[in-house]
XYZ file of C-alpha atoms in Angstrom:
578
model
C -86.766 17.509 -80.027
C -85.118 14.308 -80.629
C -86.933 11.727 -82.931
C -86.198 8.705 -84.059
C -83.306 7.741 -86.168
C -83.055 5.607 -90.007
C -80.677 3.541 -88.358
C -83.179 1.275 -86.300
C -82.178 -2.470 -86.635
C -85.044 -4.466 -88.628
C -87.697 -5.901 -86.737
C -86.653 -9.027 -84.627
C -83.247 -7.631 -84.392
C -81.459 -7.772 -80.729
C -80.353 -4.040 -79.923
C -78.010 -2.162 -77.993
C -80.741 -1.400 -75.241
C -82.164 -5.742 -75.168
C -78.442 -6.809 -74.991
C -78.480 -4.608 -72.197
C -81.663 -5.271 -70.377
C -80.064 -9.132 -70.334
C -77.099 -8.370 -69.328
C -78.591 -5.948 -66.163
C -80.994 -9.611 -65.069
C -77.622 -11.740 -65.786
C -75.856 -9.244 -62.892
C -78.830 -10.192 -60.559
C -80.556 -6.541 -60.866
C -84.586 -6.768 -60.673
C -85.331 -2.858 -60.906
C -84.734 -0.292 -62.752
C -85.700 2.859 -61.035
C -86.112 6.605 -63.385
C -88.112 8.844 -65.492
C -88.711 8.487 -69.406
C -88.029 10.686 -71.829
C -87.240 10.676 -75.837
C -83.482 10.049 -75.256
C -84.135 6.546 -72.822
C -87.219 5.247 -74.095
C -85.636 2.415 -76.046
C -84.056 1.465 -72.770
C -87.489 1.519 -71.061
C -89.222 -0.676 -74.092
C -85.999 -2.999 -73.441
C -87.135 -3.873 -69.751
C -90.409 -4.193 -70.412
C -89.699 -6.830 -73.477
C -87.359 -8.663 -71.788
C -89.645 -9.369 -68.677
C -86.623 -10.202 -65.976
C -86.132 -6.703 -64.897
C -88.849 -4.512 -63.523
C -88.984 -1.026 -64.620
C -90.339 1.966 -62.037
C -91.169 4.897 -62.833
C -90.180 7.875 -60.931
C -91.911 11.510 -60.351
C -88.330 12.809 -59.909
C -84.950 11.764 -61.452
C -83.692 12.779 -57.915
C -85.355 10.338 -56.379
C -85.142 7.873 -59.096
C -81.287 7.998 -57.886
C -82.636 7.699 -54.077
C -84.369 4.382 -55.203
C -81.582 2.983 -56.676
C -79.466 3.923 -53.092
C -82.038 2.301 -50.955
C -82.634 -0.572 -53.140
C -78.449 -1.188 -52.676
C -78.565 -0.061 -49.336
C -80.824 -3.275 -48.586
C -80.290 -5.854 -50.837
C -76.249 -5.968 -51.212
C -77.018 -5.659 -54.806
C -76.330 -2.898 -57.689
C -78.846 -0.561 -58.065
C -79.745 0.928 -61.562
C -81.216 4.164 -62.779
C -82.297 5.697 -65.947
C -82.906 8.908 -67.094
C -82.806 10.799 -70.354
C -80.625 13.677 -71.511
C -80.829 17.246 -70.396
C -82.695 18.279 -67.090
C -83.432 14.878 -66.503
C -79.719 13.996 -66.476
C -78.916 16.924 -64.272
C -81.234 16.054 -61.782
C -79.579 13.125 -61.259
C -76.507 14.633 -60.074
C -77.324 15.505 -55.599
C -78.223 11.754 -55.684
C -75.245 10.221 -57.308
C -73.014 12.564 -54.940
C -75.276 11.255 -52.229
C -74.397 7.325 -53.121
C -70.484 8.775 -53.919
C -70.450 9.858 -50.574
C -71.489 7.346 -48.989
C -70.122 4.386 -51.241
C -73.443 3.031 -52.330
C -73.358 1.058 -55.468
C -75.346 2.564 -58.426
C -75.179 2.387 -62.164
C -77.056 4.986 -63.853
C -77.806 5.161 -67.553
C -78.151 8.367 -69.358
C -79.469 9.081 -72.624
C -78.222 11.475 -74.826
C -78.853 12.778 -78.482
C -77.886 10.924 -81.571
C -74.081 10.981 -82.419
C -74.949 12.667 -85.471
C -77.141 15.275 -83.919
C -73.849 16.346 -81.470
C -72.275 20.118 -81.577
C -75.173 20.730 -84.209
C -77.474 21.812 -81.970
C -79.319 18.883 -80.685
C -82.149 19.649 -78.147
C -80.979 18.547 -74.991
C -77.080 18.563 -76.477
C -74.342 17.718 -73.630
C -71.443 16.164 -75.689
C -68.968 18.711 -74.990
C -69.119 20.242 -78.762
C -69.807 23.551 -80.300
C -69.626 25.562 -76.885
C -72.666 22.669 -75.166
C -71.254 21.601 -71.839
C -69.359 17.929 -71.420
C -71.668 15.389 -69.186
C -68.382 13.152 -69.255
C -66.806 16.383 -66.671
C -70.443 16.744 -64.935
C -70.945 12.929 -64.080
C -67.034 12.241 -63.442
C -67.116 14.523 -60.183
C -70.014 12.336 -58.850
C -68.993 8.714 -60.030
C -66.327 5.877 -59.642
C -66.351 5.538 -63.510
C -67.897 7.454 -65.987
C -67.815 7.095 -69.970
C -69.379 7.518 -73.529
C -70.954 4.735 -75.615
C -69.396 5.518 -78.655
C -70.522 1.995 -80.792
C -72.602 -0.213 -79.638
C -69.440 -2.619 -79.984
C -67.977 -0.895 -77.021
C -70.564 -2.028 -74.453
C -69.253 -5.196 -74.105
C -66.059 -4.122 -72.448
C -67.634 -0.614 -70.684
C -70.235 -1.933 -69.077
C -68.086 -4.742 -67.506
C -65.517 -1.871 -66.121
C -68.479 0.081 -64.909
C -70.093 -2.820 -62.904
C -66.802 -3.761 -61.321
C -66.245 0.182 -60.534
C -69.178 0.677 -58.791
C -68.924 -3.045 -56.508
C -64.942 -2.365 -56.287
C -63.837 -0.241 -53.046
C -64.391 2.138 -53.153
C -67.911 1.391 -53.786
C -69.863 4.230 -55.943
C -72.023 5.180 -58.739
C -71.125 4.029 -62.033
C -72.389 6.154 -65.131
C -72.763 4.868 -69.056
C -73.862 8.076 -71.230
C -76.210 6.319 -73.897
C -76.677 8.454 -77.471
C -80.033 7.421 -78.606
C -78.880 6.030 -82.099
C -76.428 3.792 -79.982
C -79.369 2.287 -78.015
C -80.926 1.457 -81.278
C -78.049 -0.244 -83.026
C -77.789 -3.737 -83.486
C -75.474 -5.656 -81.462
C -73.440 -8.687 -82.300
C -73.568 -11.284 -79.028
C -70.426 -11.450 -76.847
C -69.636 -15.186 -75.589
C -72.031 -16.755 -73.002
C -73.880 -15.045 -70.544
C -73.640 -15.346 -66.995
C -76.642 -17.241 -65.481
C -78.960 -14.634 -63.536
C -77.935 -13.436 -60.483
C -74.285 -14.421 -60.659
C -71.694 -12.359 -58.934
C -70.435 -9.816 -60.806
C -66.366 -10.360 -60.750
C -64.401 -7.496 -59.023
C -60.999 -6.567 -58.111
C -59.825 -9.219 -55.739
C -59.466 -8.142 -52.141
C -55.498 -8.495 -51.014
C -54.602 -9.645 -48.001
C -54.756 -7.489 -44.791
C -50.834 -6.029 -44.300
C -49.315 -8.227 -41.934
C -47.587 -5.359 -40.134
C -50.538 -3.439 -39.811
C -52.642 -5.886 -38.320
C -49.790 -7.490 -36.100
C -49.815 -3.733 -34.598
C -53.558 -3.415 -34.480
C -53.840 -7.114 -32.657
C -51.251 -6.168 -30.138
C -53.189 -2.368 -29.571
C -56.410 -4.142 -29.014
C -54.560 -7.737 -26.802
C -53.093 -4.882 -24.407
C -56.151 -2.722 -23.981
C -57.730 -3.295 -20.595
C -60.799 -1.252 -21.903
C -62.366 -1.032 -25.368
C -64.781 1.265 -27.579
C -66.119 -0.117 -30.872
C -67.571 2.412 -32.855
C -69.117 0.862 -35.990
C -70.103 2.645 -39.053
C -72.022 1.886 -42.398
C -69.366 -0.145 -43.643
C -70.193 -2.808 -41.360
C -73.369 -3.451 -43.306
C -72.192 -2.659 -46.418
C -69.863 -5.462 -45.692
C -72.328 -7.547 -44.488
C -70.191 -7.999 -41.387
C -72.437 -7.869 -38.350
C -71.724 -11.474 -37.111
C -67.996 -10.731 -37.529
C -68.474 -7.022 -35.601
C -70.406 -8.810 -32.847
C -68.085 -11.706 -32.402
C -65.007 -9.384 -32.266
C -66.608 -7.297 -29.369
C -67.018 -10.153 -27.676
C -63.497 -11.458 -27.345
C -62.683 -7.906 -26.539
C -65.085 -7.562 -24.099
C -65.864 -4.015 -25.749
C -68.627 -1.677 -25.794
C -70.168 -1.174 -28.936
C -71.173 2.460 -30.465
C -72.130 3.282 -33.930
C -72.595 5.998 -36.254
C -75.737 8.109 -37.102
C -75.904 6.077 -40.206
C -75.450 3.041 -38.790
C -77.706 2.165 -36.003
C -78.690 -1.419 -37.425
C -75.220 -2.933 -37.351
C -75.412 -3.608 -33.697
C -78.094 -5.380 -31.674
C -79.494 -1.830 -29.754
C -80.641 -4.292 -27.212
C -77.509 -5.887 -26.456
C -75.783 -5.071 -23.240
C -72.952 -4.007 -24.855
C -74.245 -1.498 -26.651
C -73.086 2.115 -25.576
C -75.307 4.282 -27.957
C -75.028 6.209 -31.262
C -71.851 8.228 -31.193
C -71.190 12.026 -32.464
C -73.792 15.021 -32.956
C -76.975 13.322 -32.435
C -75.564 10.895 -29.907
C -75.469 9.727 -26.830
C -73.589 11.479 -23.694
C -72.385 7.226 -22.763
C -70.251 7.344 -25.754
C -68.273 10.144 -24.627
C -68.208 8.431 -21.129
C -66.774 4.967 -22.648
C -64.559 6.710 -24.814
C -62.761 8.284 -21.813
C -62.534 5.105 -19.764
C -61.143 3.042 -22.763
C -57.548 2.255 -23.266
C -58.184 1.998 -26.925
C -60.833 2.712 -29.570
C -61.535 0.700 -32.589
C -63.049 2.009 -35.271
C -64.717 -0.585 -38.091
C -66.456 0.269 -41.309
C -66.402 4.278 -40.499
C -63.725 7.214 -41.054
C -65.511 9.261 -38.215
C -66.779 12.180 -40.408
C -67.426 15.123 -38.336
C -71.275 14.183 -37.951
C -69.682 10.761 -35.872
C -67.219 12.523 -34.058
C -68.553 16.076 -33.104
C -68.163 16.161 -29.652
C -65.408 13.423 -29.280
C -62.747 14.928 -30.563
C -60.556 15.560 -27.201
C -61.325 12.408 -25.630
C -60.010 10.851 -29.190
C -57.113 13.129 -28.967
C -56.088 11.194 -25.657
C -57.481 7.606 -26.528
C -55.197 5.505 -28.791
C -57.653 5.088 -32.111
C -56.992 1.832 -34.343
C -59.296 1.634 -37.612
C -60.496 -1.175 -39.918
C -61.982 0.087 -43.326
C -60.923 0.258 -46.967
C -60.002 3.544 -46.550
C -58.306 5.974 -44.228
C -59.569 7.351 -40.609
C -60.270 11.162 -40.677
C -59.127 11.190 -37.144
C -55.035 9.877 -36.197
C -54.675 6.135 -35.784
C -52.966 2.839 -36.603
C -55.101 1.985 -39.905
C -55.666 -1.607 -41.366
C -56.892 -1.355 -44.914
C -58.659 -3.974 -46.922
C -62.013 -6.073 -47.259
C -64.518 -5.333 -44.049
C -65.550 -8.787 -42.915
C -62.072 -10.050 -43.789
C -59.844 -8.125 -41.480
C -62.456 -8.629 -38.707
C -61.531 -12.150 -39.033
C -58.105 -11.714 -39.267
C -58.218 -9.503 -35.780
C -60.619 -12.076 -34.108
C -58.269 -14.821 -35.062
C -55.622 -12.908 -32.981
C -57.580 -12.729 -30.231
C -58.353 -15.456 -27.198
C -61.364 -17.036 -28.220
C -62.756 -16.953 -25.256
C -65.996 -14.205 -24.510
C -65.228 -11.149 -22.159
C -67.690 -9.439 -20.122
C -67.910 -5.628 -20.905
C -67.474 -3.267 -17.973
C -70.236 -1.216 -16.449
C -71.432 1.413 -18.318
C -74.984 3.520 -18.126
C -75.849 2.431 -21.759
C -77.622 4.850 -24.223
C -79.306 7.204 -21.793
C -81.372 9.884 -23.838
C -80.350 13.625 -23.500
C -83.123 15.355 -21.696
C -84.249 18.271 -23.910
C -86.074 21.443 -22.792
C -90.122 22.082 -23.567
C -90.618 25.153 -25.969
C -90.381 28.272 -24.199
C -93.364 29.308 -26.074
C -95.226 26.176 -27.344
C -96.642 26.647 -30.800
C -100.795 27.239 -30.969
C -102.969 23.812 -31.384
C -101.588 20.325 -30.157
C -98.656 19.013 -30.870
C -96.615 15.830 -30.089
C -93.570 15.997 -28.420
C -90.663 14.066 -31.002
C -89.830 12.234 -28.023
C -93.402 10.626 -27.608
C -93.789 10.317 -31.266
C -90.822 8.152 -31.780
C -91.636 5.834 -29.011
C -94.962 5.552 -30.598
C -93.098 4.223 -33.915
C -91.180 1.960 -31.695
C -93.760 0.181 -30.288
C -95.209 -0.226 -33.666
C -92.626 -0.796 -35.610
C -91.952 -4.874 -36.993
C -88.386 -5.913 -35.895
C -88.168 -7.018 -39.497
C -89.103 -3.666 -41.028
C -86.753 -1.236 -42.647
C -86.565 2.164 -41.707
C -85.307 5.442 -43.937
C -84.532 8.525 -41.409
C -84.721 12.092 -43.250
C -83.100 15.304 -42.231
C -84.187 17.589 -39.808
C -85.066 17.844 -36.490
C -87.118 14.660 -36.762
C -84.566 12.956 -37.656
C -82.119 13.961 -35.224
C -84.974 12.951 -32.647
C -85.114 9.556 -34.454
C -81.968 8.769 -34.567
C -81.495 9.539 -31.042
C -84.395 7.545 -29.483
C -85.315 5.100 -32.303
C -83.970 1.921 -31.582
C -83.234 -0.412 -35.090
C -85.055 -2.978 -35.691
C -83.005 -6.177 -35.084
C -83.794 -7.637 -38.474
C -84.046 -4.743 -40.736
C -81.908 -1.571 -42.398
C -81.972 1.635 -40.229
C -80.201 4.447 -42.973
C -79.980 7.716 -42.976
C -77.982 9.329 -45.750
C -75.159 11.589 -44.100
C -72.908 11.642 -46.691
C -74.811 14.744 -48.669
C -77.461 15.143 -45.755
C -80.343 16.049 -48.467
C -84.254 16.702 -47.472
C -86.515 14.277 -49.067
C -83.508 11.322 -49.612
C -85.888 9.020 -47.975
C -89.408 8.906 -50.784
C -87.523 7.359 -53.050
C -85.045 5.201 -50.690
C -87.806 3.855 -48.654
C -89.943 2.717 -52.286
C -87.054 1.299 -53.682
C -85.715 -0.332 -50.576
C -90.001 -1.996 -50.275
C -89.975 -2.981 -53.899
C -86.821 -4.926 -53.713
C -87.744 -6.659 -50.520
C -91.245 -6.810 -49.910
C -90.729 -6.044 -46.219
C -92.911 -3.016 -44.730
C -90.419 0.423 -44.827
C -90.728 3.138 -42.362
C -90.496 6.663 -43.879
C -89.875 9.057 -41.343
C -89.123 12.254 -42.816
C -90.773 15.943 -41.939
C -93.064 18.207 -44.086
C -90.102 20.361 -45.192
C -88.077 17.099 -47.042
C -91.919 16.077 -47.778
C -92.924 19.050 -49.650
C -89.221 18.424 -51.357
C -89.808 15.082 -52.704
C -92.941 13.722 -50.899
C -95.085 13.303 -53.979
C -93.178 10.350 -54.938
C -95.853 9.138 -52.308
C -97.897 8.499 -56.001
C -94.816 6.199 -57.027
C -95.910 3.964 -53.824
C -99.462 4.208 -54.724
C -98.846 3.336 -58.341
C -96.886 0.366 -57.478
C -98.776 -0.696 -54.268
C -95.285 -0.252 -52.285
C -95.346 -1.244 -48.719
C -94.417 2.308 -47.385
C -95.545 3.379 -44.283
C -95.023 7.202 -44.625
C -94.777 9.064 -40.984
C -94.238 13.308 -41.345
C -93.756 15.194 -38.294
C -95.415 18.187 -39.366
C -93.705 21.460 -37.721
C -94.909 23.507 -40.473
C -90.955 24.986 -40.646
C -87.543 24.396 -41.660
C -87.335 24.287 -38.064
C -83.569 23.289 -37.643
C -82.797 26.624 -39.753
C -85.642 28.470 -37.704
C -84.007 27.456 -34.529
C -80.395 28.572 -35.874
C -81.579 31.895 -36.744
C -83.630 32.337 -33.272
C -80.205 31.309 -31.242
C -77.898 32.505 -33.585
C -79.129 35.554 -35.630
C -81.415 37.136 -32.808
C -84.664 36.031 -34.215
C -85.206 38.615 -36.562
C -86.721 36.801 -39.381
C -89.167 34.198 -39.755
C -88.317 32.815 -42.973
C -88.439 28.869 -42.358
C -91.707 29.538 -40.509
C -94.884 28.570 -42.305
C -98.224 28.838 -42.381
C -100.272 25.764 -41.157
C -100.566 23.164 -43.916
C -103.109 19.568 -43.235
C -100.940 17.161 -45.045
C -103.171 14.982 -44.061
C -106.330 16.081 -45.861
C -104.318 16.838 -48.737
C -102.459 13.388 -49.416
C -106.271 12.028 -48.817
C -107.536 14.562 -51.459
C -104.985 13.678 -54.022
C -104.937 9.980 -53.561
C -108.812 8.055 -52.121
C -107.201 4.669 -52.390
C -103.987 5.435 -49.595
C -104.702 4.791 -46.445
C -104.592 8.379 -44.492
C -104.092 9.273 -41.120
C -103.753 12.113 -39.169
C -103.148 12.051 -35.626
C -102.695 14.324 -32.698
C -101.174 12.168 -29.890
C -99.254 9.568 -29.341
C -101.778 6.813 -28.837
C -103.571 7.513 -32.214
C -100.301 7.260 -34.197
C -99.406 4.230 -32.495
C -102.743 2.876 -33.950
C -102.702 4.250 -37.294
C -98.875 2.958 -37.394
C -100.179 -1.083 -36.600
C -102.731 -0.521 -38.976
C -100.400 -0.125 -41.715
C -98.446 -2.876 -40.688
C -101.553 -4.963 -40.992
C -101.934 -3.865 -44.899
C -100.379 -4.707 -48.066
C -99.591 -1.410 -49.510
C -98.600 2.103 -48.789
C -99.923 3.853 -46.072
C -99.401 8.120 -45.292
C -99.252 9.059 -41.175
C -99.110 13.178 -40.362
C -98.493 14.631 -37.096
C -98.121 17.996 -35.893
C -94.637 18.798 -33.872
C -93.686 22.030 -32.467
C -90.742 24.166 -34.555
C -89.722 25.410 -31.356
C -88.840 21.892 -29.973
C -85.005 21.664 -29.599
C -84.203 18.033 -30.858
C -81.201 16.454 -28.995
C -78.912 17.557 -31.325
C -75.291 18.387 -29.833
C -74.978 22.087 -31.633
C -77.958 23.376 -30.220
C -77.265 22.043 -26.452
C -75.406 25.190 -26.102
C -78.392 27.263 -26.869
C -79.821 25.975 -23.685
C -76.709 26.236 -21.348
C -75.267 29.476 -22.301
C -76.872 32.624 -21.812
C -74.666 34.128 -24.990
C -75.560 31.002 -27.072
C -72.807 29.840 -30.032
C -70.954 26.845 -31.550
C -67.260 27.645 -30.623
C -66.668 24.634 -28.698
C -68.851 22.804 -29.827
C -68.732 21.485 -33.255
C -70.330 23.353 -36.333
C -72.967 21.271 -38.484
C -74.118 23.488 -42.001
């Protein structure tokens, strides 16, 4: 075990871990989001001395990561993590790739062993010496920047470098490995701080390419017809008012990506629906009327263009993000908001009507062939039952899973709030730990809509909320299955096993059990989650909604479609999703 070392500075000294704590508040950050252990305590005892930043403490190191994403995700600003050495470190890893993969800014701060304790056998030992493995090689694969506090002299220019790595596009997680002696050391000051909250300076975003958006402009001036379809980036880039006043000097229709439902009004008359695998079949119908297609903030991963890939083929794509399309097109690189700007200013300034279109029709799904005992909601009911709860200033997180194909497909976003989903790894129980950091940092009720199989993953962070009276509302459609897998191996693999398939569980009772001061409901229609929904809205803190669903439900998700409309059912044609 790791204890502590002779080296401690005398009492009243400033340390590595204080100098840190201040410089964290001077970059604007108000969390810190992790788990404890030996190895980052003196990081933990910094925070709570210094008073500016806010430590939280995690169930999970996962989901300590998950915070951090959804407290980015929501504020614009870095998030932070911090986790000690060993298992704790390694469970950080599936969220940093998520936030990698989906260019969310994180820094994450991992302790290690003493220096002196390295290749000697130190509990815990990942310093690459005496045949222990190198966390430099693990956390490289899943970070922007990655490095070793050596001294405590080299903070001053690594954490600098990592800040500006993780904020620089492309955005990312940032990771500082922390040796406990290090954290201890005394520091001597740099020059002055910044004041809280200023910006923290990046690389300085050049200039769109003049050739590149001279052949964009003239792609988009000739096109009769036009598809938007708007991805993440566009709220990354805090860009809505730039996407919205581009579409209408086009005169577009606007589309967006599973991931990024909130970058659009869904109410506007422009807008044609969410585009790829859990889509809408409008999208598809735009797309083939249009003369071009823009795409802004998105590469069109598979997920965004499954389904759409011959009417791209014959549809001249242009695309507006930091970084390359996925799919063939004239691409304009650079900062989000500024090359919308740069387009609009190329454009006549004055608004165009869209054409006709049907708008974002939902895909009529088939009822169960054989309905699963006791009462169940229908996904479609349940998420209009969210809707007409929901606050238009609300965020929502949107799990994996059938329920979250379902929301994703009917939800509309909020007009005022974040609607995420994290596609980039796709992991069960993402959204605990997202929707609790994205409440703390805002104070705005969160939506959690997630089902028992990501709950039973990560759903006990649920205590985190209670512990820290975060407005959560916490909805799990309860199918009592990995019922996307379920459904794959009934269609695909004959039905022969029942794996995913559970016995019946009362998450309900249970959550109530384990916690008597959260408000618990469980509901069996429509009408009663509607109510237990509003009554959370009308509290302060966390609240825990549970709802039975059918496994057998197919969710209108565009690889199982087939399922229905073939009597030999398979995905050749139609696009695989692992």
């Amino acid at each position: 075990m790791t204890t502590t070392t002779s080296d401690a500075p005398p009492a009243g000294a400033l340390r590595l871990v204080d100098h840190l704590a201040g410089e964290l508040a001077g970059a604007g950050v108000t969390h810190v989001f992790g788990v404890g252990g030996a190895n980052i305590e003196d990081l933990y005892d910094a925070v709570h001395r210094g008073g500016a930043v806010r430590g939280v403490v995690a169930k999970h190191e996962f989901s300590a990561v998950t915070m951090a994403d959804g407290y980015a995700r929501t504020t614009g600003r870095l998030g932070v993590v911090a986790a000690t050495s060993g298992g704790g470190a390694m469970n950080l890893v599936p969220g940093l790739a998520e936030a990698y993969a989906s260019r969310v800014p994180v820094l994450a701060l991992v302790g290690q062993p003493p220096t002196g304790q390295e290749g000697l056998g130190a509990f815990q030992d990942s310093s690459g010496k005496a045949g222990s493995f190198d966390a430099r090689e693990v956390f490289a694969t899943v970070s922007r920047f990655c490095a070793r506090v050596e001294d405590p002299d080299s903070l001053t220019e690594l954490l600098p470098r990592a800040l500006a790595a993780a904020q620089t596009d492309p955005r990312g997680p940032a990771v500082l490995l922390l040796p406990k002696d290090v954290q201890q050391a005394p520091v001597r000051l740099p020059g002055r701080r910044p004041a809280p909250g200023a910006p923290v300076p990046t690389a300085s975003a050049a200039p769109p390419d003049a050739a590149a958006l001279t052949a964009v402009s003239d792609t988009l001036r000739g096109a009769g017809r036009v598809l938007v379809i708007a991805g993440e980036g566009v709220a990354a880039a805090d860009a809505r008012a730039e996407l919205a006043e581009l579409a209408r000097r086009l005169g577009a229709w606007v589309a967006v990506t599973p991931d990024a439902k909130d970058v659009f009004d869904n109410r506007d008359p422009r807008f044609a629906g969410v585009a790829g695998v859990m889509g809408h079949a409008n999208v598809e119908d735009c797309l083939r009327r249009a003369d071009a297609c823009l795409l802004v903030g998105t590469r069109l991963p598979l997920l965004a263009r499954g389904g759409l890939e011959q009417a791209l083929a014959a549809t001249e794509v242009v695309c507006l993000d930091p970084e390359p399309p996925f799919v063939a097109g004239t691409a304009l690189g650079g900062h989000l908001r500024d090359m919308l700007r740069a387009v609009s200013g190329r454009l006549p300034p004055r608004p165009r009507a869209c054409p006709p279109h049907a708008g974002p029709l939902r895909t009529p799904v088939p009822s169960p062939v054989s309905p699963a005992p006791g009462r169940t909601v229908p996904y479609a009911e349940a998420v209009a039952a969210v809707e007409a709860a929901l606050p238009q200033d609300a965020h929502v997180f949107v799990d994996a899973g059938n329920a979250g194909a379902s929301a994703i497909h009917h939800l509309p976003a909020p007009r005022h709030g974040r609607f995420v989903v994290a596609v980039g790894m796709g992991g069960m129980g993402y959204t605990f730990g997202a929707g609790i950091g994205a409440a703390l940092a805002t104070g705005r009720r969160t939506y959690v809509l997630a089902g028992d199989g990501a709950f039973f993953m990560h759903g006990m962070e649920v205590h985190t909320a209670v512990e820290y009276a975060a407005p959560v509302t916490f909805v799990i459609f309860n199918n009592n299955a990995h019922a996307m897998c379920a459904v794959r191996e009934e269609f695909l693999q004959g039905g022969v096993r029942d794996d995913d398939l559970f016995a019946r569980t009362d998450l309900a009772a249970g959550v109530a059990a384990a916690f008597p001061a959260l408000e618990v409901s469980g509901v069996d229609d429509a009408a009663r989650l509607r109510e237990a929904l509003l009554r959370s809205n009308a509290g302060e803190g966390p609240a825990f909604v549970a709802l039975d669903c059918d496994p057998r439900e197919i969710p209108p998700f565009l690889p199982f479609q087939s399922f229905t409309e073939k009597e030999n059912s398979d995905e050749r044609g139609v696009v695989h999703v692992g």
